[in-house]
Amino acid sequence: MSVSDLPDVQLEQAQKPALIVGVGAAVLLVAMAFVGADRDQFFRSYLFGYVFWLAFPLGSLALLMLHHLTGGGWGFVIRRLCEAGARTFALMAVLFLPLAVGISRLYPWTRAGWAAEAAKHAPFKATYLSQPFFFTRAVIYFVVWIGLGYLLSKWSMEEDQTGDPGMHNRMEALSAPGLILYGLTATFAVIDWVMSVDPDWMSTMYGLIFVVVHVFTAMAFLIFMASRFADHEPLAKVATPSRFHDLGTLLFAFTMLWAYLAFSQFLIIWAGNLKAEITWYVHRGLGEWSWVAGLLLLFHFFVPFFILLNRPIKRRKQLMAKVALVLIVVSALDVFWIVTPSFFPAPTIHLTDVLAVAAIGGLWLWAFAKQAQGRPLVPLHDPRMEEAVEHGA
Amino acid sequence: MSRPKLYGLMAEFDSPDALLAAAHKATAAGYRRMDAYSPMPIEELAEAVGFHHTSLPLVVLCGGILGGITGFGMQYYGSVFTFSQNVAGKPLNSWPAFIPITFELTVLFAALTCVFGMLAMNGLPTPYHPVFNVPNFALASRDKFFLCIKARDPKFDARATREFLEGLGPVEVSNVET
């Protein structure tokens, strides 16, 4: 192992290419919106890219708080990476601005007359989907996310520096209401930003499906990152095959949970067979989009199900890193299948879709790499660390 | 009465580390038929005694598939052949409605196959086992750690194996009579 392998050096080296890809793609994307004059498509692609990348910091935050509450050796492998992810919400708030600009192009409920028409049969919806309220809610979401990420990171660093065991109790005490807040804000956010693209359609399971998208995508990403740094102290002490086995098992659980929720939503809407609801699935599951749904069934459930059942695979970090990368791509396809059919009768992929994913992704990875540097990759003074190291072998 | 036949040789250790080291050395020395006993789980021990492969997962997979087929088949048979009902104009073979039960029976059959398959393949319940003839063996559920090399190991030799075990620094080596 040479110095250039050190996690901090690797992260620093990754920053520049990530920033170049991010800024380059963003410039191209904006240029295409102005030159090509297809502004609608710019915002559609941007919505897809944004919703997909938002899963990384939100999932990191959720897993971080989950670990503070439940403990367990697995969490120490990814905790510092989770904290780095949870410190990127300020960037996500800035990246939200294009959606705010494009609100009238993306959401039918912003059109003149929609509210008056909706008020006749759904007065609550007409009030809920108003621009001032929409923006107020967005501000609340970001305040909650930035606040949780900031406090959990700050106390974790103080714990490292002072060794004060009281910090651990503080983080645990914040994580309980924090997880509830995460559940509320994350589900309301996707209802606002994604579901309201089809304001006449609704599903109560929708928000939870996105919670699984968050933790699934983030877990795959964290496994990939942890596998790169696992040979370095102090992470090497906790990042043993057994811990990768645990992380793989959690990823397996999220795969199952995804299938369970996605199928439950389908079953309920299929059984009800109401015109306002079933069209969503007729469009995505029977029409031109059906082969994408088939791909998801295969690669978001059956393939990872059988791969992640295997103990030997889960214990080998290099293999798990590859599986995780594939599952991140599959998760992007899942978000694409949820978001994009609202705009198109048949599967169409635009250059702007790719550019939006590259732009937001490049910028987010740049911010993540920056945040992940400069701190030890495991919490040094967590009272439960010793136990985790003992059982790590 | 004839002299009791030997089931194997049992070495008693004081610590899990000593047992683990002994198991590694025994495997390295070429012994294959052995078993280790400990009051608590020791993660690497199964691998150390050469426990690599079990066909239980395959049996469980078969149980699961059988459960899935049973679950789907019962509903299909009932809905399509013997008790056909027109529910909200949906086809008789309304497969989405069958999935939950299919899943449940897959899990049920797999779980039951797992439990009973494990018991059967372990030869349980076993009312009599020779290792209990070693007086100290009761301590295996308290604070002692045991390694037993069985007489049916091809490399087993009553004298040489005893010398080998004594070289591993045990508290005691005892004969396990059948």
Coordinates of C-alpha atoms in Angstrom, one line a residue:
Chain A
M1 CA 0.0 0.0 0.0
S2 CA 1.4 3.3 -1.0
V3 CA 0.5 6.8 0.3
S4 CA -1.5 7.4 -2.9
D5 CA -4.0 4.7 -1.7
L6 CA -4.9 6.5 1.5
P7 CA -8.6 7.3 1.7
D8 CA -8.0 11.0 2.0
V9 CA -5.7 11.1 -1.0
Q10 CA -8.1 9.0 -3.0
L11 CA -11.0 11.3 -2.1
E12 CA -9.0 14.4 -2.9
Q13 CA -8.0 13.0 -6.3
A14 CA -11.6 12.1 -7.1
Q15 CA -12.8 15.7 -6.4
K16 CA -11.4 17.3 -9.5
P17 CA -12.8 14.9 -12.1
A18 CA -16.1 14.9 -10.3
L19 CA -16.2 18.7 -10.4
I20 CA -15.2 18.8 -14.1
V21 CA -17.9 16.2 -15.0
G22 CA -20.5 18.0 -12.9
V23 CA -19.8 21.5 -14.1
G24 CA -19.2 20.4 -17.7
A25 CA -22.5 18.5 -17.9
A26 CA -24.3 21.3 -16.2
V27 CA -23.0 23.9 -18.7
L28 CA -24.0 21.6 -21.6
L29 CA -27.4 21.0 -20.0
V30 CA -28.2 24.7 -19.6
A31 CA -26.8 25.5 -23.0
M32 CA -29.1 22.8 -24.5
A33 CA -32.1 24.3 -22.7
F34 CA -31.4 27.7 -24.2
V35 CA -30.2 26.8 -27.6
G36 CA -32.4 23.8 -28.3
A37 CA -35.3 25.8 -26.8
D38 CA -36.8 22.6 -25.4
R39 CA -37.1 24.0 -21.9
D40 CA -39.8 21.5 -20.9
Q41 CA -37.4 18.6 -21.5
F42 CA -34.6 20.3 -19.5
F43 CA -36.8 20.4 -16.4
R44 CA -38.1 16.9 -16.9
S45 CA -34.6 15.5 -17.1
Y46 CA -33.5 17.7 -14.2
L47 CA -36.4 16.4 -12.0
F48 CA -35.3 12.8 -12.7
G49 CA -31.6 13.5 -12.0
Y50 CA -32.4 15.4 -8.9
V51 CA -34.8 12.9 -7.4
F52 CA -32.3 10.1 -8.1
W53 CA -29.3 11.9 -6.5
L54 CA -31.3 13.1 -3.5
A55 CA -31.5 9.4 -2.5
F56 CA -27.8 9.4 -1.7
P57 CA -27.8 12.1 1.1
L58 CA -31.2 11.3 2.4
G59 CA -30.5 7.5 2.6
S60 CA -27.2 8.3 4.3
L61 CA -28.9 10.4 6.9
A62 CA -31.6 7.8 7.5
L63 CA -29.0 5.0 7.9
L64 CA -26.9 7.1 10.2
M65 CA -29.8 7.8 12.5
L66 CA -30.9 4.2 12.3
H67 CA -27.5 3.1 13.5
H68 CA -27.4 5.6 16.3
L69 CA -30.6 4.0 17.6
T70 CA -29.9 0.3 17.0
G71 CA -26.1 0.1 17.3
G72 CA -24.3 -2.9 15.7
G73 CA -20.9 -3.3 14.2
W74 CA -22.1 -2.8 10.6
G75 CA -22.8 0.9 11.3
F76 CA -19.2 1.7 12.2
V77 CA -18.0 0.7 8.8
I78 CA -20.2 3.3 7.1
R79 CA -20.9 5.9 9.8
R80 CA -18.3 8.5 8.7
L81 CA -19.4 8.1 5.1
C82 CA -23.0 8.5 6.1
E83 CA -22.1 11.7 8.0
A84 CA -20.2 13.0 5.0
G85 CA -23.3 12.3 2.9
A86 CA -25.5 14.0 5.4
R87 CA -23.4 17.2 5.2
T88 CA -24.3 17.7 1.5
F89 CA -27.8 19.0 1.9
A90 CA -26.8 22.6 1.5
L91 CA -25.7 21.7 -2.1
M92 CA -28.9 19.8 -2.7
A93 CA -30.8 22.9 -1.5
V94 CA -29.0 25.0 -4.1
L95 CA -29.6 22.3 -6.8
F96 CA -33.3 22.5 -6.0
L97 CA -33.5 26.0 -7.4
P98 CA -33.8 25.0 -11.1
L99 CA -36.9 23.0 -10.0
A100 CA -38.3 26.1 -8.4
V101 CA -37.7 28.0 -11.6
G102 CA -39.3 25.3 -13.7
I103 CA -42.3 24.8 -11.4
S104 CA -44.9 26.0 -14.0
R105 CA -43.5 23.8 -16.7
L106 CA -43.4 20.6 -14.6
Y107 CA -46.5 20.7 -12.5
P108 CA -50.0 20.9 -14.1
W109 CA -51.5 22.3 -10.8
T110 CA -49.6 25.6 -11.4
R111 CA -51.7 26.3 -14.5
A112 CA -54.4 28.9 -14.3
G113 CA -57.8 27.5 -13.6
W114 CA -56.5 24.2 -12.1
A115 CA -57.1 25.2 -8.5
A116 CA -60.6 26.5 -9.2
E117 CA -61.5 23.3 -11.0
A118 CA -59.9 21.1 -8.3
A119 CA -61.6 23.0 -5.5
K120 CA -65.0 21.6 -6.7
H121 CA -64.2 18.0 -6.0
A122 CA -60.9 18.0 -3.9
P123 CA -60.8 21.3 -1.9
F124 CA -57.9 20.1 0.2
K125 CA -55.8 19.2 -2.8
A126 CA -56.4 22.6 -4.3
T127 CA -55.2 24.3 -1.1
Y128 CA -52.2 22.0 -0.6
L129 CA -50.9 22.3 -4.2
S130 CA -50.4 26.1 -4.2
Q131 CA -47.1 27.7 -5.0
P132 CA -46.5 29.6 -1.7
F133 CA -47.3 26.5 0.3
F134 CA -45.1 24.3 -2.0
F135 CA -42.1 26.6 -1.4
T136 CA -42.7 26.9 2.3
R137 CA -42.7 23.1 2.6
A138 CA -39.5 22.8 0.5
V139 CA -37.8 25.3 2.9
I140 CA -39.0 23.2 5.9
Y141 CA -37.6 20.0 4.4
F142 CA -34.2 21.5 3.7
V143 CA -34.0 23.2 7.2
V144 CA -34.7 19.8 8.8
W145 CA -32.2 17.9 6.6
I146 CA -29.4 20.4 6.9
G147 CA -30.1 20.7 10.7
L148 CA -30.0 17.0 11.3
G149 CA -26.9 16.5 9.2
Y150 CA -25.1 19.4 10.8
L151 CA -25.8 18.4 14.4
L152 CA -25.1 14.7 14.0
S153 CA -21.8 15.5 12.3
K154 CA -20.8 18.2 14.8
W155 CA -21.4 16.0 17.8
S156 CA -19.7 13.1 16.2
M157 CA -16.6 15.2 15.7
E158 CA -16.7 16.5 19.2
E159 CA -16.9 12.9 20.4
D160 CA -13.7 12.2 18.4
Q161 CA -11.9 15.1 19.9
T162 CA -13.0 15.1 23.5
G163 CA -14.0 11.4 24.0
D164 CA -17.0 12.7 25.9
P165 CA -19.5 9.8 26.2
G166 CA -22.3 12.3 26.6
M167 CA -22.1 13.0 22.9
H168 CA -23.2 9.5 22.1
N169 CA -26.3 10.0 24.2
R170 CA -27.0 13.3 22.5
M171 CA -26.8 11.7 19.0
E172 CA -29.0 8.9 20.1
A173 CA -31.6 11.3 21.6
L174 CA -31.7 13.3 18.4
S175 CA -31.9 10.3 16.1
A176 CA -35.3 9.1 17.5
P177 CA -37.3 12.3 16.6
G178 CA -34.9 12.7 13.7
L179 CA -36.0 9.5 12.1
I180 CA -39.6 10.5 12.5
L181 CA -38.8 13.8 10.9
Y182 CA -37.0 12.1 8.1
G183 CA -40.0 9.9 7.5
L184 CA -42.3 12.8 7.3
T185 CA -40.2 15.2 5.3
A186 CA -38.9 12.5 2.9
T187 CA -42.4 11.2 2.1
F188 CA -44.0 14.7 1.8
A189 CA -41.1 15.9 -0.4
V190 CA -41.6 13.2 -3.0
I191 CA -45.4 13.7 -2.9
D192 CA -44.7 17.4 -3.6
W193 CA -41.9 17.1 -6.1
V194 CA -42.7 13.8 -7.9
M195 CA -46.2 12.6 -7.3
S196 CA -47.8 16.1 -8.0
V197 CA -46.6 15.8 -11.6
D198 CA -49.8 13.8 -11.9
P199 CA -52.0 15.8 -9.6
D200 CA -55.0 13.6 -10.2
W201 CA -53.3 10.4 -9.2
M202 CA -52.5 9.4 -5.7
S203 CA -51.1 6.5 -3.7
T204 CA -50.5 6.4 0.0
M205 CA -47.7 3.9 -0.4
Y206 CA -45.7 6.2 -2.7
G207 CA -43.7 8.0 0.0
L208 CA -42.6 4.8 1.6
I209 CA -41.5 3.4 -1.7
F210 CA -39.2 6.4 -2.0
V211 CA -37.9 5.8 1.5
V212 CA -36.8 2.4 0.3
V213 CA -35.2 4.0 -2.8
H214 CA -33.2 6.2 -0.5
V215 CA -31.9 3.6 1.9
F216 CA -31.3 1.1 -0.9
T217 CA -29.4 3.4 -3.1
A218 CA -27.4 4.9 -0.2
M219 CA -26.5 1.5 1.2
A220 CA -25.3 0.3 -2.2
F221 CA -23.2 3.5 -2.5
L222 CA -21.8 3.2 1.0
I223 CA -20.9 -0.5 0.5
F224 CA -19.0 0.6 -2.7
M225 CA -17.1 3.4 -0.9
A226 CA -16.4 1.3 2.2
S227 CA -14.9 -1.5 0.1
R228 CA -12.4 0.9 -1.4
F229 CA -11.2 2.1 2.0
A230 CA -11.5 -1.1 4.0
D231 CA -7.8 -2.1 4.0
H232 CA -6.8 1.1 5.7
E233 CA -6.6 1.7 9.4
P234 CA -8.6 2.6 11.4
L235 CA -11.4 1.4 9.1
A236 CA -9.7 -2.0 8.7
K237 CA -10.3 -2.8 12.3
V238 CA -14.1 -2.8 11.8
A239 CA -14.5 -3.5 8.0
T240 CA -14.1 -7.2 8.3
P241 CA -15.8 -9.8 6.0
S242 CA -18.4 -10.3 8.7
R243 CA -19.3 -6.7 8.6
F244 CA -19.6 -6.7 4.8
H245 CA -21.8 -9.7 5.3
D246 CA -24.0 -7.6 7.6
L247 CA -24.1 -4.7 5.1
G248 CA -25.0 -7.1 2.3
T249 CA -27.7 -8.6 4.4
L250 CA -29.2 -5.2 5.0
L251 CA -29.1 -4.5 1.3
F252 CA -30.9 -7.8 0.8
A253 CA -33.5 -6.7 3.3
F254 CA -34.0 -3.4 1.4
T255 CA -34.3 -5.4 -1.9
M256 CA -37.1 -7.4 -0.3
L257 CA -38.7 -4.3 1.2
W258 CA -38.7 -2.6 -2.2
A259 CA -40.4 -5.6 -3.8
Y260 CA -42.9 -5.8 -1.0
L261 CA -43.9 -2.2 -1.2
A262 CA -43.8 -1.9 -5.0
F263 CA -46.0 -5.0 -5.3
S264 CA -48.4 -3.9 -2.5
Q265 CA -49.0 -0.6 -4.2
F266 CA -49.6 -2.4 -7.5
L267 CA -51.9 -5.0 -5.9
I268 CA -54.1 -2.4 -4.1
I269 CA -54.5 -0.3 -7.2
W270 CA -55.0 -3.3 -9.4
A271 CA -57.7 -4.7 -7.0
G272 CA -59.5 -1.3 -6.8
N273 CA -59.3 -0.8 -10.5
L274 CA -60.4 2.8 -10.3
K275 CA -60.0 4.8 -13.5
A276 CA -58.1 7.6 -11.7
E277 CA -55.5 5.2 -10.2
I278 CA -55.1 2.3 -12.5
T279 CA -54.0 4.4 -15.5
W280 CA -50.7 4.9 -13.8
Y281 CA -50.0 1.2 -14.0
V282 CA -51.7 0.6 -17.3
H283 CA -49.2 3.2 -18.7
R284 CA -46.2 1.9 -16.9
G285 CA -46.9 -1.8 -16.8
L286 CA -48.9 -2.8 -19.8
G287 CA -48.1 -0.2 -22.5
E288 CA -44.9 0.8 -24.1
W289 CA -43.2 1.1 -20.8
S290 CA -43.8 -2.5 -19.8
W291 CA -40.4 -3.8 -20.7
V292 CA -38.8 -1.3 -18.3
A293 CA -41.1 -2.6 -15.6
G294 CA -40.0 -6.2 -16.6
L295 CA -36.3 -5.2 -16.3
L296 CA -37.0 -3.8 -12.8
L297 CA -38.8 -6.9 -11.7
L298 CA -35.8 -8.9 -12.9
F299 CA -32.9 -6.7 -11.8
H300 CA -34.4 -5.0 -8.8
F301 CA -35.7 -8.1 -7.3
F302 CA -34.9 -11.6 -8.7
V303 CA -31.3 -11.1 -9.6
P304 CA -30.2 -9.2 -6.4
F305 CA -32.4 -11.6 -4.3
F306 CA -30.4 -14.6 -5.4
I307 CA -27.1 -12.9 -5.5
L308 CA -27.5 -11.5 -2.0
L309 CA -28.6 -14.8 -0.6
N310 CA -25.1 -16.0 -1.0
R311 CA -22.9 -15.8 2.1
P312 CA -19.6 -16.1 0.2
I313 CA -20.5 -13.2 -2.1
K314 CA -21.5 -10.9 0.8
R315 CA -18.3 -11.6 2.6
R316 CA -16.1 -10.5 -0.3
K317 CA -15.9 -6.8 -0.5
Q318 CA -14.6 -6.5 -4.1
L319 CA -17.5 -8.6 -5.3
M320 CA -20.0 -6.6 -3.2
A321 CA -18.6 -3.4 -4.6
K322 CA -19.5 -4.6 -8.2
V323 CA -22.9 -5.8 -7.1
A324 CA -23.5 -2.4 -5.4
L325 CA -22.6 -0.5 -8.5
V326 CA -25.0 -2.4 -10.6
L327 CA -27.8 -1.9 -8.1
I328 CA -27.2 1.9 -8.1
V329 CA -27.8 1.8 -11.9
V330 CA -30.9 -0.3 -11.4
S331 CA -32.1 2.2 -8.8
A332 CA -31.7 5.0 -11.3
L333 CA -33.8 3.0 -13.7
D334 CA -36.4 2.6 -11.0
V335 CA -36.6 6.3 -10.4
F336 CA -36.7 6.9 -14.2
W337 CA -39.6 4.5 -14.5
I338 CA -41.5 6.3 -11.8
V339 CA -40.8 9.9 -13.0
T340 CA -40.5 9.9 -16.7
P341 CA -43.6 8.0 -18.0
S342 CA -45.7 10.9 -16.7
F343 CA -44.4 12.9 -19.6
F344 CA -44.0 10.4 -22.4
P345 CA -46.3 7.7 -23.9
A346 CA -43.3 5.4 -24.7
P347 CA -39.8 4.9 -23.3
T348 CA -37.6 7.7 -24.5
I349 CA -34.2 8.7 -23.2
H350 CA -33.0 12.2 -24.0
L351 CA -29.4 13.4 -23.9
T352 CA -30.6 15.8 -21.3
D353 CA -31.5 12.8 -19.0
V354 CA -27.9 11.6 -19.1
L355 CA -26.5 15.1 -18.7
A356 CA -28.7 15.8 -15.7
V357 CA -27.6 12.7 -14.0
A358 CA -24.0 13.5 -14.8
A359 CA -24.3 17.2 -13.7
I360 CA -26.0 16.6 -10.4
G361 CA -24.0 13.5 -9.8
G362 CA -20.7 15.1 -10.5
L363 CA -21.4 18.0 -8.2
W364 CA -22.8 15.8 -5.4
L365 CA -19.8 13.4 -5.6
W366 CA -17.5 16.4 -5.5
A367 CA -19.2 17.6 -2.3
F368 CA -19.2 14.1 -0.8
A369 CA -15.5 13.6 -1.5
K370 CA -14.7 17.0 0.0
Q371 CA -16.8 16.3 3.1
A372 CA -15.5 12.7 3.6
Q373 CA -11.9 14.0 3.9
G374 CA -10.0 15.0 7.0
R375 CA -11.7 12.9 9.6
P376 CA -10.9 9.4 10.7
L377 CA -13.1 6.9 8.8
V378 CA -14.4 5.4 12.1
P379 CA -15.7 7.2 15.2
L380 CA -12.7 6.7 17.5
H381 CA -14.4 7.2 20.9
D382 CA -17.8 5.8 20.4
P383 CA -18.6 3.8 23.6
R384 CA -19.8 0.8 21.5
M385 CA -16.7 0.8 19.2
E386 CA -14.6 -1.5 21.4
E387 CA -17.3 -4.1 21.4
A388 CA -17.7 -3.8 17.6
V389 CA -14.0 -4.3 17.1
E390 CA -13.9 -7.4 19.4
H391 CA -16.7 -9.1 17.5
G392 CA -15.4 -7.9 14.1
A393 CA -13.0 -10.8 13.6
Chain B
M1 CA -18.1 -58.1 28.2
S2 CA -15.7 -57.0 25.5
R3 CA -13.6 -53.9 25.8
P4 CA -15.6 -50.9 24.7
K5 CA -14.8 -49.7 21.1
L6 CA -13.3 -46.3 20.7
Y7 CA -15.5 -43.5 19.3
G8 CA -12.7 -41.0 19.3
L9 CA -10.3 -38.9 21.4
M10 CA -11.4 -35.8 23.2
A11 CA -9.1 -33.0 24.2
E12 CA -10.2 -30.4 26.7
F13 CA -9.1 -26.8 26.5
D14 CA -9.4 -23.7 28.7
S15 CA -10.0 -21.0 26.2
P16 CA -11.7 -20.5 22.9
D17 CA -8.4 -19.4 21.4
A18 CA -6.7 -22.6 22.4
L19 CA -9.6 -24.6 20.9
L20 CA -9.4 -22.6 17.7
A21 CA -5.6 -23.0 17.4
A22 CA -6.0 -26.8 18.1
A23 CA -8.7 -27.1 15.4
H24 CA -6.5 -25.3 12.9
K25 CA -3.5 -27.5 13.7
A26 CA -5.6 -30.7 13.5
T27 CA -6.8 -29.7 10.1
A28 CA -3.3 -28.9 9.0
A29 CA -2.2 -32.3 10.3
G30 CA -4.6 -34.0 8.0
Y31 CA -7.5 -34.8 10.3
R32 CA -10.9 -34.4 8.7
R33 CA -13.4 -36.2 10.9
M34 CA -13.6 -34.1 14.0
D35 CA -16.0 -32.0 16.0
A36 CA -15.6 -29.1 18.4
Y37 CA -17.7 -28.2 21.4
S38 CA -18.0 -24.8 23.0
P39 CA -20.3 -23.1 25.4
M40 CA -20.7 -20.1 23.1
P41 CA -20.5 -19.5 19.3
I42 CA -17.0 -19.0 18.0
E43 CA -17.2 -17.5 14.6
E44 CA -14.3 -19.1 12.8
L45 CA -14.6 -22.5 14.4
A46 CA -16.9 -24.1 11.8
E47 CA -14.3 -23.3 9.1
A48 CA -11.4 -24.4 11.4
V49 CA -12.8 -27.9 11.8
G50 CA -13.3 -28.2 8.0
F51 CA -17.0 -27.6 7.9
H52 CA -17.2 -26.2 4.4
H53 CA -20.2 -27.5 2.6
T54 CA -23.7 -28.4 3.5
S55 CA -26.5 -29.4 1.1
L56 CA -29.1 -27.9 3.4
P57 CA -29.5 -24.7 1.3
L58 CA -30.4 -26.8 -1.7
V59 CA -33.0 -28.7 0.2
V60 CA -34.4 -25.4 1.5
L61 CA -34.6 -24.1 -2.0
C62 CA -36.5 -27.1 -3.2
G63 CA -38.8 -26.7 -0.2
G64 CA -39.4 -23.1 -1.1
I65 CA -40.1 -23.9 -4.8
L66 CA -42.5 -26.6 -3.7
G67 CA -44.3 -24.2 -1.4
G68 CA -44.6 -21.6 -4.1
I69 CA -46.1 -24.1 -6.6
T70 CA -48.4 -25.4 -3.9
G71 CA -49.6 -21.9 -2.9
F72 CA -50.2 -20.8 -6.5
G73 CA -51.6 -24.1 -7.6
M74 CA -54.2 -24.3 -4.8
Q75 CA -55.5 -20.8 -5.6
Y76 CA -55.4 -21.4 -9.4
Y77 CA -57.2 -24.7 -9.0
G78 CA -59.9 -23.2 -6.7
S79 CA -60.4 -20.0 -8.7
V80 CA -60.3 -21.5 -12.2
F81 CA -61.8 -25.0 -11.8
T82 CA -63.8 -25.7 -8.7
F83 CA -65.2 -22.4 -7.5
S84 CA -65.1 -20.0 -10.4
Q85 CA -66.4 -16.6 -9.4
N86 CA -66.6 -13.4 -11.5
V87 CA -65.1 -10.8 -9.2
A88 CA -65.4 -7.3 -10.6
G89 CA -65.1 -8.6 -14.1
K90 CA -61.5 -9.8 -13.5
P91 CA -60.2 -12.9 -15.2
L92 CA -60.5 -16.2 -13.3
N93 CA -56.7 -16.5 -13.2
S94 CA -56.2 -13.2 -11.4
W95 CA -52.5 -13.9 -10.6
P96 CA -51.7 -10.6 -8.8
A97 CA -54.2 -11.6 -6.1
F98 CA -52.5 -15.0 -5.8
I99 CA -49.0 -13.6 -5.1
P100 CA -49.3 -12.9 -1.4
I101 CA -50.3 -16.5 -0.5
T102 CA -47.8 -17.9 -3.0
F103 CA -45.1 -15.9 -1.2
E104 CA -46.4 -16.9 2.3
L105 CA -46.3 -20.6 1.4
T106 CA -42.9 -20.3 -0.2
V107 CA -41.6 -18.9 3.1
L108 CA -43.5 -21.4 5.2
F109 CA -42.3 -24.4 3.3
A110 CA -38.8 -23.1 3.1
A111 CA -38.7 -22.4 6.8
L112 CA -40.2 -25.8 7.8
T113 CA -37.8 -27.6 5.4
C114 CA -34.9 -25.7 6.9
V115 CA -35.8 -26.6 10.5
F116 CA -36.7 -30.2 10.0
G117 CA -34.0 -30.7 7.3
M118 CA -31.4 -29.4 9.7
L119 CA -32.6 -31.8 12.4
A120 CA -32.7 -34.7 10.0
M121 CA -29.3 -34.0 8.5
N122 CA -27.7 -33.5 12.0
G123 CA -29.2 -36.9 13.0
L124 CA -31.3 -35.2 15.7
P125 CA -32.9 -36.1 18.0
T126 CA -30.1 -38.3 19.2
P127 CA -31.0 -39.8 22.6
Y128 CA -27.6 -41.3 23.0
H129 CA -24.2 -39.8 22.0
P130 CA -20.8 -41.3 23.0
V131 CA -19.2 -37.9 23.8
F132 CA -21.2 -37.8 27.0
N133 CA -19.2 -40.7 28.3
V134 CA -16.4 -38.3 29.0
P135 CA -17.0 -37.2 32.6
N136 CA -15.9 -33.6 32.1
F137 CA -17.9 -33.1 28.9
A138 CA -20.8 -31.6 30.9
L139 CA -18.5 -28.5 31.2
A140 CA -18.9 -28.0 27.4
S141 CA -22.0 -26.0 28.2
R142 CA -20.2 -24.0 31.0
D143 CA -16.6 -22.9 30.6
K144 CA -14.6 -25.6 28.8
F145 CA -13.8 -26.1 25.2
F146 CA -13.5 -29.6 23.6
L147 CA -12.1 -31.0 20.4
C148 CA -12.9 -34.5 19.4
I149 CA -11.1 -36.4 16.7
K150 CA -13.3 -39.4 15.7
A151 CA -12.0 -42.9 15.3
R152 CA -13.5 -43.1 11.8
D153 CA -11.0 -40.5 10.6
P154 CA -8.8 -42.3 8.1
K155 CA -5.7 -40.8 9.8
F156 CA -6.8 -41.9 13.3
D157 CA -4.5 -44.0 15.3
A158 CA -5.2 -44.5 19.0
R159 CA -1.6 -43.8 20.0
A160 CA -0.4 -41.3 17.5
T161 CA -3.5 -39.2 17.7
R162 CA -3.3 -39.1 21.4
E163 CA 0.2 -37.9 21.2
F164 CA -0.8 -35.3 18.7
L165 CA -3.6 -34.0 20.9
E166 CA -1.4 -33.9 23.9
G167 CA 1.1 -31.8 21.9
L168 CA -1.6 -29.1 21.5
G169 CA -1.5 -28.2 25.2
P170 CA -4.9 -29.4 26.4
V171 CA -6.0 -29.7 30.0
E172 CA -6.7 -33.4 29.5
V173 CA -7.1 -35.9 26.7
S174 CA -9.7 -38.6 27.2
N175 CA -10.9 -41.7 25.4
V176 CA -14.4 -41.4 24.1
E177 CA -16.0 -44.9 24.4
T178 CA -19.0 -45.9 22.3

